[in-house]
Coordinates of C-alpha atoms and ligand atoms in Angstrom, one line a residue:
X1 CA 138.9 116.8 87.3
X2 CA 137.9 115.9 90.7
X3 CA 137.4 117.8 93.5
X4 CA 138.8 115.2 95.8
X5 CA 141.8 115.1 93.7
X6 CA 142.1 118.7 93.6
X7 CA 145.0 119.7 96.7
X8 CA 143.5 123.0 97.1
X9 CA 140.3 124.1 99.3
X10 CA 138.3 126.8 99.3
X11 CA 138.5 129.2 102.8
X12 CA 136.4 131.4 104.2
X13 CA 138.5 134.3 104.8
X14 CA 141.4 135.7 102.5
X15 CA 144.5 136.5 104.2
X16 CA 144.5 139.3 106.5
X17 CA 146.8 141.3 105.2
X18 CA 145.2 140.9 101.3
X19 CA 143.9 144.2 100.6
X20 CA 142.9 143.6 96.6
X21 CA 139.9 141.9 95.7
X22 CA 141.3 140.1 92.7
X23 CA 143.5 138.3 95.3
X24 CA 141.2 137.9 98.2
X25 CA 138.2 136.0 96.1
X26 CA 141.4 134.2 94.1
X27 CA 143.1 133.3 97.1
X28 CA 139.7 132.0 99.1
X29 CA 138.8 130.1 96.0
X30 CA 141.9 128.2 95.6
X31 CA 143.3 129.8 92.5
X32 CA 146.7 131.1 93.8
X33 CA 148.5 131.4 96.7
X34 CA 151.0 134.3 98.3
X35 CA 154.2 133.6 98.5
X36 CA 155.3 136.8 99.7
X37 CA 154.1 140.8 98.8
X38 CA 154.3 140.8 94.7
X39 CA 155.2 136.9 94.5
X40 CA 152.1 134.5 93.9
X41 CA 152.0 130.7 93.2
X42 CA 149.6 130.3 90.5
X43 CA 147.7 126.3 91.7
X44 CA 146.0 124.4 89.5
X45 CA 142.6 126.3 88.9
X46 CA 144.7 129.6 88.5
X47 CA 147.2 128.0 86.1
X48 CA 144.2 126.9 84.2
X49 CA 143.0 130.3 83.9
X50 CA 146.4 132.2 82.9
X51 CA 147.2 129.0 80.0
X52 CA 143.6 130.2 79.1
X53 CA 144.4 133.6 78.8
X54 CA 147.7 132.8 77.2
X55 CA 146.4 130.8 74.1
X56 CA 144.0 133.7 73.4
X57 CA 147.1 135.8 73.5
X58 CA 149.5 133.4 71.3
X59 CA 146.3 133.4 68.6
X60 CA 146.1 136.6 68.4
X61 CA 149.6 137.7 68.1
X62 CA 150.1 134.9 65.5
X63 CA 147.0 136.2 63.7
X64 CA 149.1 139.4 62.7
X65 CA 152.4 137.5 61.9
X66 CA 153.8 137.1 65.3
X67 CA 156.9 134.2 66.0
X68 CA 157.3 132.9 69.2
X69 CA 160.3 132.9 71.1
X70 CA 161.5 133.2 74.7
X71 CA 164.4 135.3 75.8
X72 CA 166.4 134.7 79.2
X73 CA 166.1 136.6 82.2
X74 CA 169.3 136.7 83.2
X75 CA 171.2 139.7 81.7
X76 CA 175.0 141.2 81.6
X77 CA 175.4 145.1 82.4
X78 CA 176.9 145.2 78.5
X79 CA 173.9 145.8 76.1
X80 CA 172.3 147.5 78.7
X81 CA 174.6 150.2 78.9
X82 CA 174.6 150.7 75.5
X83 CA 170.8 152.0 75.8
X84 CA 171.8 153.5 79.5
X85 CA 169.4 151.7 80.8
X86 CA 171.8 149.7 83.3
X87 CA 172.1 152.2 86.2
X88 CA 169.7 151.8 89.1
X89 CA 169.9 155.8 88.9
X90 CA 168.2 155.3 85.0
X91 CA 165.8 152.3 86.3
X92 CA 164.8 152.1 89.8
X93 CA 163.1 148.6 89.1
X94 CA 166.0 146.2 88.9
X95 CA 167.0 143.2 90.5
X96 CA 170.5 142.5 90.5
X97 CA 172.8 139.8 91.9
X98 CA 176.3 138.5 91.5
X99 CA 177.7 135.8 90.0
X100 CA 179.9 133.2 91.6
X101 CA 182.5 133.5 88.9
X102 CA 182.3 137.4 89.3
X103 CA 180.4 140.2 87.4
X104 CA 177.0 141.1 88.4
X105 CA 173.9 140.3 86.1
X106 CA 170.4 141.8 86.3
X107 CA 167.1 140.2 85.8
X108 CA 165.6 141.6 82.8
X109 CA 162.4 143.5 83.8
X110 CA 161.8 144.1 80.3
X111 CA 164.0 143.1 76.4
X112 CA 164.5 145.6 73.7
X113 CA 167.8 146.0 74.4
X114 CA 167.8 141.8 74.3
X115 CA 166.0 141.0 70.8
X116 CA 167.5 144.0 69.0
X117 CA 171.3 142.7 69.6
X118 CA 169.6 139.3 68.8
X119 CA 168.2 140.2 65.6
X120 CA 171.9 142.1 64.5
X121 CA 172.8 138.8 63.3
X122 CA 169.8 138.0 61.3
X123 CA 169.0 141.8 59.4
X124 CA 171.4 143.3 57.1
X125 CA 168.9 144.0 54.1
X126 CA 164.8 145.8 53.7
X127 CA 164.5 142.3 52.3
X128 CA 164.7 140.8 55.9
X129 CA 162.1 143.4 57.1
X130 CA 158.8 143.4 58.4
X131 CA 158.9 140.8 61.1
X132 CA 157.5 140.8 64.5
X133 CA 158.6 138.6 67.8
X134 CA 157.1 137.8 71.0
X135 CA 157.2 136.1 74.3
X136 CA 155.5 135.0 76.9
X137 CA 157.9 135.2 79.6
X138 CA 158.6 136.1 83.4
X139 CA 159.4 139.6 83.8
X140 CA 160.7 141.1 87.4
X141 CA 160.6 144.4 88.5
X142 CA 161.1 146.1 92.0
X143 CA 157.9 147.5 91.9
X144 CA 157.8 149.9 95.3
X145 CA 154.2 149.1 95.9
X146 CA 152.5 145.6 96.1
X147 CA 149.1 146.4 96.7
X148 CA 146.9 145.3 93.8
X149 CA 147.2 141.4 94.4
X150 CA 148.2 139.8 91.5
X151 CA 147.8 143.1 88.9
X152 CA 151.0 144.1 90.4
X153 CA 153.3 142.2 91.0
X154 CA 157.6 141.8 91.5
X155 CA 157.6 138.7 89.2
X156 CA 155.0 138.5 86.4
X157 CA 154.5 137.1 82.8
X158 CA 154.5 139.6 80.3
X159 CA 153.2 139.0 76.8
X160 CA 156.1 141.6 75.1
X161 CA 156.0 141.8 71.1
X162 CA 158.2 143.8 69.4
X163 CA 158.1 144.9 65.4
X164 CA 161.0 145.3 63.1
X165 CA 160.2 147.5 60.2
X166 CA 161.7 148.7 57.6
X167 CA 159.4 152.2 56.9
X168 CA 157.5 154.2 58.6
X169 CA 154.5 152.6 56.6
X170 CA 155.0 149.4 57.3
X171 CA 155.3 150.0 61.1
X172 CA 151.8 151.9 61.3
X173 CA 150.3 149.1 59.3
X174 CA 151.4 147.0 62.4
X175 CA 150.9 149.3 64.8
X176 CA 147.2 149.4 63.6
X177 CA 146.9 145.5 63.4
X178 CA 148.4 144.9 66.9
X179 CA 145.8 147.8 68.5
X180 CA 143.0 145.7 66.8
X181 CA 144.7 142.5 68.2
X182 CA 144.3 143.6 71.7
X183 CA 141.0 144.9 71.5
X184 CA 140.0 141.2 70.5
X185 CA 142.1 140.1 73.0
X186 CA 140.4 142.2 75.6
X187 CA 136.7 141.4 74.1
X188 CA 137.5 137.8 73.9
X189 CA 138.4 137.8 77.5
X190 CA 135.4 139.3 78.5
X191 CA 136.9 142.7 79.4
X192 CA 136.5 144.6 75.9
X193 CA 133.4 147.0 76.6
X194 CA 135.4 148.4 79.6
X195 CA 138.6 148.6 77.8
X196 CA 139.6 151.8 75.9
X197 CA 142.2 152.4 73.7
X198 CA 143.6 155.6 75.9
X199 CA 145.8 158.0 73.8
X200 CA 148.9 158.5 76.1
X201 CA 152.3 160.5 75.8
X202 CA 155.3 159.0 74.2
X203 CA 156.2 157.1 70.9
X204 CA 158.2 158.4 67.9
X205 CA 156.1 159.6 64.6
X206 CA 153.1 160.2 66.3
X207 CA 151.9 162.3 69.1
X208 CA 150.9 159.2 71.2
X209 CA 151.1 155.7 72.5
X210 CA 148.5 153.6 73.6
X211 CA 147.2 152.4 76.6
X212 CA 144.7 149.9 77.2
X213 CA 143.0 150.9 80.0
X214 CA 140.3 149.4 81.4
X215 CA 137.5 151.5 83.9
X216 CA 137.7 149.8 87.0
X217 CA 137.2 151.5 91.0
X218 CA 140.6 148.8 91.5
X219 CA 142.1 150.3 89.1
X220 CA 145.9 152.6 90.1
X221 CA 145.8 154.4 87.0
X222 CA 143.0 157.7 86.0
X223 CA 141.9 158.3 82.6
X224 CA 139.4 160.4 81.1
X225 CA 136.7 159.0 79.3
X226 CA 133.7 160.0 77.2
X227 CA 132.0 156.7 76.8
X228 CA 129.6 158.1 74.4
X229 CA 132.6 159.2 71.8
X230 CA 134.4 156.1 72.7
X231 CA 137.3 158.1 73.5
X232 CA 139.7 158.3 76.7
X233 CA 143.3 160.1 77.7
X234 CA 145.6 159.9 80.3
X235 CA 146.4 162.7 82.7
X236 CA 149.7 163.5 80.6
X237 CA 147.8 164.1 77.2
X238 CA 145.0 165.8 79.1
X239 CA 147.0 168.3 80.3
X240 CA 149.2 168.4 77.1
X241 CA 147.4 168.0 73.9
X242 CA 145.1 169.7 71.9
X243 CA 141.7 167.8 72.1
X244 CA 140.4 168.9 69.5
X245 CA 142.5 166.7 67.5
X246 CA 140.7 163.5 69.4
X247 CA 137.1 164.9 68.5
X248 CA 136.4 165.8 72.3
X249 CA 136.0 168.6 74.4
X250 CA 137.2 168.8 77.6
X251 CA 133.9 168.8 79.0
X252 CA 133.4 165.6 77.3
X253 CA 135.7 163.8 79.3
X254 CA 135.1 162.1 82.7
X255 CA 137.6 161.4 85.2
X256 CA 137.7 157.8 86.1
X257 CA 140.3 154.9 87.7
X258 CA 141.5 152.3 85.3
X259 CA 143.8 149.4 85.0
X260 CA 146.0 149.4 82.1
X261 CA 145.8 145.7 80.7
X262 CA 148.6 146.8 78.0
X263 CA 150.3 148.9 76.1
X264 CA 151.8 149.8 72.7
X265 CA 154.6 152.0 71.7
X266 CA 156.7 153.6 69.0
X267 CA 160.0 153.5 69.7
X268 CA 161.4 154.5 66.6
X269 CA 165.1 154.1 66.0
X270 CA 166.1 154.4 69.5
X271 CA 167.3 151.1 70.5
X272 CA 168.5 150.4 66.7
X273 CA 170.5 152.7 66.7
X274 CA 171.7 152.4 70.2
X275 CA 172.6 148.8 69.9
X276 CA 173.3 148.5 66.3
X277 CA 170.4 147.2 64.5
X278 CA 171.2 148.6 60.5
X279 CA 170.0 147.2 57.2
X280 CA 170.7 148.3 53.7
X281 CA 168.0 150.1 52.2
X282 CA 167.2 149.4 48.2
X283 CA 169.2 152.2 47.2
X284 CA 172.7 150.1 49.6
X285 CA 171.9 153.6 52.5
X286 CA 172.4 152.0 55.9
X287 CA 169.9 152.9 58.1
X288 CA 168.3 151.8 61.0
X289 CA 165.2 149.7 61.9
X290 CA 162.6 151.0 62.8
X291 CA 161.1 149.3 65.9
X292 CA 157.8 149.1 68.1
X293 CA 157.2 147.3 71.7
X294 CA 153.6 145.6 73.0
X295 CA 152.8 144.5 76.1
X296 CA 150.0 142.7 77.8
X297 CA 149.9 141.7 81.2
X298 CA 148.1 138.0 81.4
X299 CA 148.1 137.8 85.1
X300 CA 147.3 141.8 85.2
X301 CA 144.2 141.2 82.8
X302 CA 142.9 138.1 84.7
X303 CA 143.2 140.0 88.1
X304 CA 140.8 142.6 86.2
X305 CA 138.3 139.8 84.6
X306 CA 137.7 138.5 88.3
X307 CA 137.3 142.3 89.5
X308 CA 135.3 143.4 87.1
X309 CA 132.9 140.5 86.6
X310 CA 132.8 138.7 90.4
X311 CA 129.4 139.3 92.5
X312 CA 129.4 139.3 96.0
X313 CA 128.9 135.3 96.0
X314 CA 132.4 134.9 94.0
X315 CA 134.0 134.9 90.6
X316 CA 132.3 134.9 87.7
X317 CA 134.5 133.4 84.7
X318 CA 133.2 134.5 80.8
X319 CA 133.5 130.7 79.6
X320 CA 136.4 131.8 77.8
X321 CA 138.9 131.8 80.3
X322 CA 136.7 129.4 83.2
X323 CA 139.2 127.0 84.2
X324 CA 136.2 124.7 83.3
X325 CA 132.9 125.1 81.3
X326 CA 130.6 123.1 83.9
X327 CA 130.8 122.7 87.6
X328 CA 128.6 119.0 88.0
X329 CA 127.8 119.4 91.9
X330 CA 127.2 115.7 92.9
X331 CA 124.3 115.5 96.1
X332 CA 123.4 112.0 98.4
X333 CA 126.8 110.2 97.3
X334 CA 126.7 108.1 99.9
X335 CA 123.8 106.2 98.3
X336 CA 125.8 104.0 96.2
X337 CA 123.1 104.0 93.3
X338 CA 123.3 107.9 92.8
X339 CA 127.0 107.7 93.1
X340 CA 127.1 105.4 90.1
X341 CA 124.6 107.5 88.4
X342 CA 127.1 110.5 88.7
X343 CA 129.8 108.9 87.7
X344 CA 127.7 107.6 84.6
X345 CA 127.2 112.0 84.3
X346 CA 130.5 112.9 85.0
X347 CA 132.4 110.3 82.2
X348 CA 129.9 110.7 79.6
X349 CA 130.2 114.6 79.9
X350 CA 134.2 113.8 80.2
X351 CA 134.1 111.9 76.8
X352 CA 132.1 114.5 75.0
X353 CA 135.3 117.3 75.8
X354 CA 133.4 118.7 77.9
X355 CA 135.8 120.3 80.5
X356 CA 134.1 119.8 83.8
X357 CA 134.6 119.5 87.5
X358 CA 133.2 117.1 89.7
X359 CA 132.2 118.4 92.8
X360 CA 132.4 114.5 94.5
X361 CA 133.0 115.4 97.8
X362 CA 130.9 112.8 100.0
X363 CA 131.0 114.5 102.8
X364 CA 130.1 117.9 102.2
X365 CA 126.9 119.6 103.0
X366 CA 124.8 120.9 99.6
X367 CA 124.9 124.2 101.4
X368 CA 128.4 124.1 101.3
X369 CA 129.4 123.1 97.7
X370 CA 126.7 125.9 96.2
X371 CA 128.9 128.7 98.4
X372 CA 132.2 127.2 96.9
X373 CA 130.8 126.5 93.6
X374 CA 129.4 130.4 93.4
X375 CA 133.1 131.2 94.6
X376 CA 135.1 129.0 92.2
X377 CA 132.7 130.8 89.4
X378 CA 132.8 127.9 86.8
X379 CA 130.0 129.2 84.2
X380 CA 127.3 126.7 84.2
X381 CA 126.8 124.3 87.6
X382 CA 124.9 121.2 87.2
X383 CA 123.5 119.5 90.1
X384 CA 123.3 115.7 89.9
X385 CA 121.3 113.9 93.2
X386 CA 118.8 111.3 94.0
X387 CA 116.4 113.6 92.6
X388 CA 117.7 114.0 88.8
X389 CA 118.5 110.5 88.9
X390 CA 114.7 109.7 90.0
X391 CA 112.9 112.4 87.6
X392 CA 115.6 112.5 85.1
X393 CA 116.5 116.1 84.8
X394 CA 118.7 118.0 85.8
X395 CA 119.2 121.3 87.1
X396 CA 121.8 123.6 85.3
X397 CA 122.3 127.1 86.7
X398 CA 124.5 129.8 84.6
X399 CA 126.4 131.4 87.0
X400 CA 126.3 134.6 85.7
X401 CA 122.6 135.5 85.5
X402 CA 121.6 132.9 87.8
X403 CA 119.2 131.6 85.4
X404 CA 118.7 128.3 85.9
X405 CA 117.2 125.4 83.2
X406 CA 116.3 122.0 83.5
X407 CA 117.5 119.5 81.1
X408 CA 117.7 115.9 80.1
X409 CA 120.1 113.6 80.2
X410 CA 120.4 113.9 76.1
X411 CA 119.9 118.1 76.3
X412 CA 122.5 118.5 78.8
X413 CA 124.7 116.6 76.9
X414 CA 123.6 118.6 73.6
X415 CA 123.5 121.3 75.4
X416 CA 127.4 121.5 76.2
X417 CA 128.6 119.2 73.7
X418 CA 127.6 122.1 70.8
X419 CA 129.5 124.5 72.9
X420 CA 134.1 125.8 72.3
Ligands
LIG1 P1 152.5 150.4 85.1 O1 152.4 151.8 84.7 O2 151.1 149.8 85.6 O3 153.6 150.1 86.1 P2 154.1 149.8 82.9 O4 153.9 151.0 82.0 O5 155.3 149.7 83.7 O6 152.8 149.5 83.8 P3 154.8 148.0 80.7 O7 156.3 148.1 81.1 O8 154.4 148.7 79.5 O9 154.0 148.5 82.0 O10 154.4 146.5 80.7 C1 153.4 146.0 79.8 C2 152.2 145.3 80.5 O11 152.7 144.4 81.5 C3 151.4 146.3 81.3 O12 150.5 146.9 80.4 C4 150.7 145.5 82.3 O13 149.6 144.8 81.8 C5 151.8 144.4 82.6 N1 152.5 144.8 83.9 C6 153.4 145.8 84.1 N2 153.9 145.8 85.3 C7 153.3 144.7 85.9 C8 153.4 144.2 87.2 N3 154.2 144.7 88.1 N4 152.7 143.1 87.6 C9 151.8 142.6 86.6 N5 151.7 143.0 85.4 C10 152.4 144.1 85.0
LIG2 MG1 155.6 150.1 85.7

């Protein structure tokens, strides 16, 4: 990609009224623009990023038997008030409109009540049981505050999983496999170390749920952590439960802010039995499925990569999820030999997969397209110029350490080529 092709710019100031800095260095860097409080545009660098986050997801959630579907947002008042879950006195977070042929419809903010009447026609026996479905999907919610840029928003993509099971067994075998999914999830997105399995209140069978929460001063939510025992609680089970239990003292535990990047839950039969999700057991007993929902926030967990890792020269992407690996930062254009000569740089790196941008802005000072490439945050920046083209090397700089490496032409191709 080139810069010059690229419709967004990078700006010096976020807008005034952006209080979050997971939306001030996103929004100066070109990543996403607000719409409106709790509605962002996600442009092409930021759309990058979240597909990014996204396939991580998808691999891990197949990696533990997970199908893919996508549900609709638009939902009747019916199922929902089956579950009681349709009156804004229940839920304060819905959206609802009318339809021009009459009736009202909400905008589903979250689906239980939406894959369990879907699976009613494909469950009658234990034979049909385990399975586990997800989505990737647009969720909205009325959310009363909009402060956190894009960690909270009133429309957002939710990754939301949800496990049919036939026993208790088999549902904490996937309970289990999904809380090891999202810790790979979280490590692979370069969040993991900060990101604790928090015991919190709520699920059937068990004491707890999970939260993922991750330790960040951004963060709306408090846990308490001991970092040495690994261990952390929410407020509700801190107050609540019997430590003991979790191997800590109360002493042990230090109160700190967090974000929660995702959740899982027990839910037990409450929404199979609710709606009317039954199979026949081995021995012809009806009973009800036994059910579990997981959710991850993509844009929630990249809002929390850019705040935990950026410096205060800009973002700093884990190669991971960088919209691109290398940042080629192209000096003296207007010489017509070196702009050959980076072209030459930029298609041979192009052909080797390498995902790179091309910083071929003629105009530009060098001064200038450091300060936007240490704000854009691409991992490794590699300046081509008169110079490299005179000496043949080149300078590559890892934006996160800053250490910086010179290379030929052949090494810098090796170098990235044996990279993803
Ligand atoms: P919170 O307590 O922060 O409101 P929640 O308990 O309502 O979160 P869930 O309903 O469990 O969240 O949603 C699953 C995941 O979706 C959350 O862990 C979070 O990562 C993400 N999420 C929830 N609400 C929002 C939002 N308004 N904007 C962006 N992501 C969200
Ligand atoms: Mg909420």
């Amino acid at each position: 990609m080139r810069q010059t092709k690229l419709f967004t710019k990078t700006r010096k100031e976020a807008p005034a009224d952006e209080v979050a800095k997971n939306a001030q260095l996103l929004s100066r860097a070109g990543y996403i623009y607000k719409n409106m409080a709790g509605a962002y545009s996600f442009l092409p660098l930021g759309l990058k990023v979240i597909d990014k986050i996204n396939t991580i997801v998808r691999e891990e959630m197949d990696g533990i038997g997970g199908q893919e579907v996508h549900m609709p947002s638009l939902q009747e008042s019916t199922l929902w008030q089956q579950s009681d879950r349709w009156d804004d006195e229940k839920v304060d977070v819905w959206f609802k409109t009318k339809l021009k042929a009459g009736g009202e419809v909400g905008l589903a903010w979250t689906h239980e009540e939406v894959i369990t009447d879907i699976m009613r026609q494909y469950v009658s026996s234990y034979k049909d049981l385990p399975f586990f479905i997800y989505q990737i999907q647009t969720k909205f919610r009325n959310e009363m505050r909009a402060k956190s840029g894009i960690m909270r928003t009133r429309e957002f993509w939710m990754k939301d999983l949800y496990s049919f099971c036939a026993t208790e067994e088999q549902h904490a075998e996937f309970y289990e496999a999904c809380a090891s999914a999202y810790q790979r999830i979280f490590d692979r997105i370069g969040i993991g170390e900060k990101t604790y399995r928090t015991f919190a209140s709520g699920g059937a069978f068990t004491k707890f749920s999970h939260e993922f929460q991750t330790l960040a001063d951004a963060g709306e939510d408090i846990v308490y952590v001991s970092e040495q025992k690994g261990v952390a609680v929410n407020e509700e089970v801190l107050a609540e439960a019997d430590l003991s239990e979790l191997g800590v003292d109360k002493e042990d535990l230090v109160q700190k802010k967090s974000i929660e990047v995702g959740n899982i839950f027990s839910l037990g039969t409450k929404f199979s039995e609710a709606i009317g999700l039954y199979y026949k057991d081995s021995d012809g007993e009806q009973r009800p499925v036994i059910m579990g929902s997981y959710g991850i926030g993509p844009a929630r967990a990249m809002g929390t990569v850019v705040d935990l890792l950026s410096d205060e020269k800009g973002i700093v992407w884990p190669e991971s999820v960088a919209p691109f690996t290398v940042h080629l930062v192209g000096l003296n254009l207007d010489d017509a030999e070196v702009r050959d000569h980076s072209e030459g740089v930029y298609n041979a790196l192009h052909d080797r997969g390498i995902e790179v941008l091309f910083d071929d802005r003629v105009e530009a000072r060098p001064g200038e397209k450091f300060a936007d490439s240490d704000l854009i945050g691409i991992p490794y920046r590699v300046v081509v110029s008169k110079k490299t083209k005179e000496e043949g090397k080149f300078e590559v700089v890892t934006r996160k350490s800053g250490e910086v490496r010179y290379l030929t032409e052949d090494e810098l191709y090796a170098d990235f080529g044996t990279q993803s």
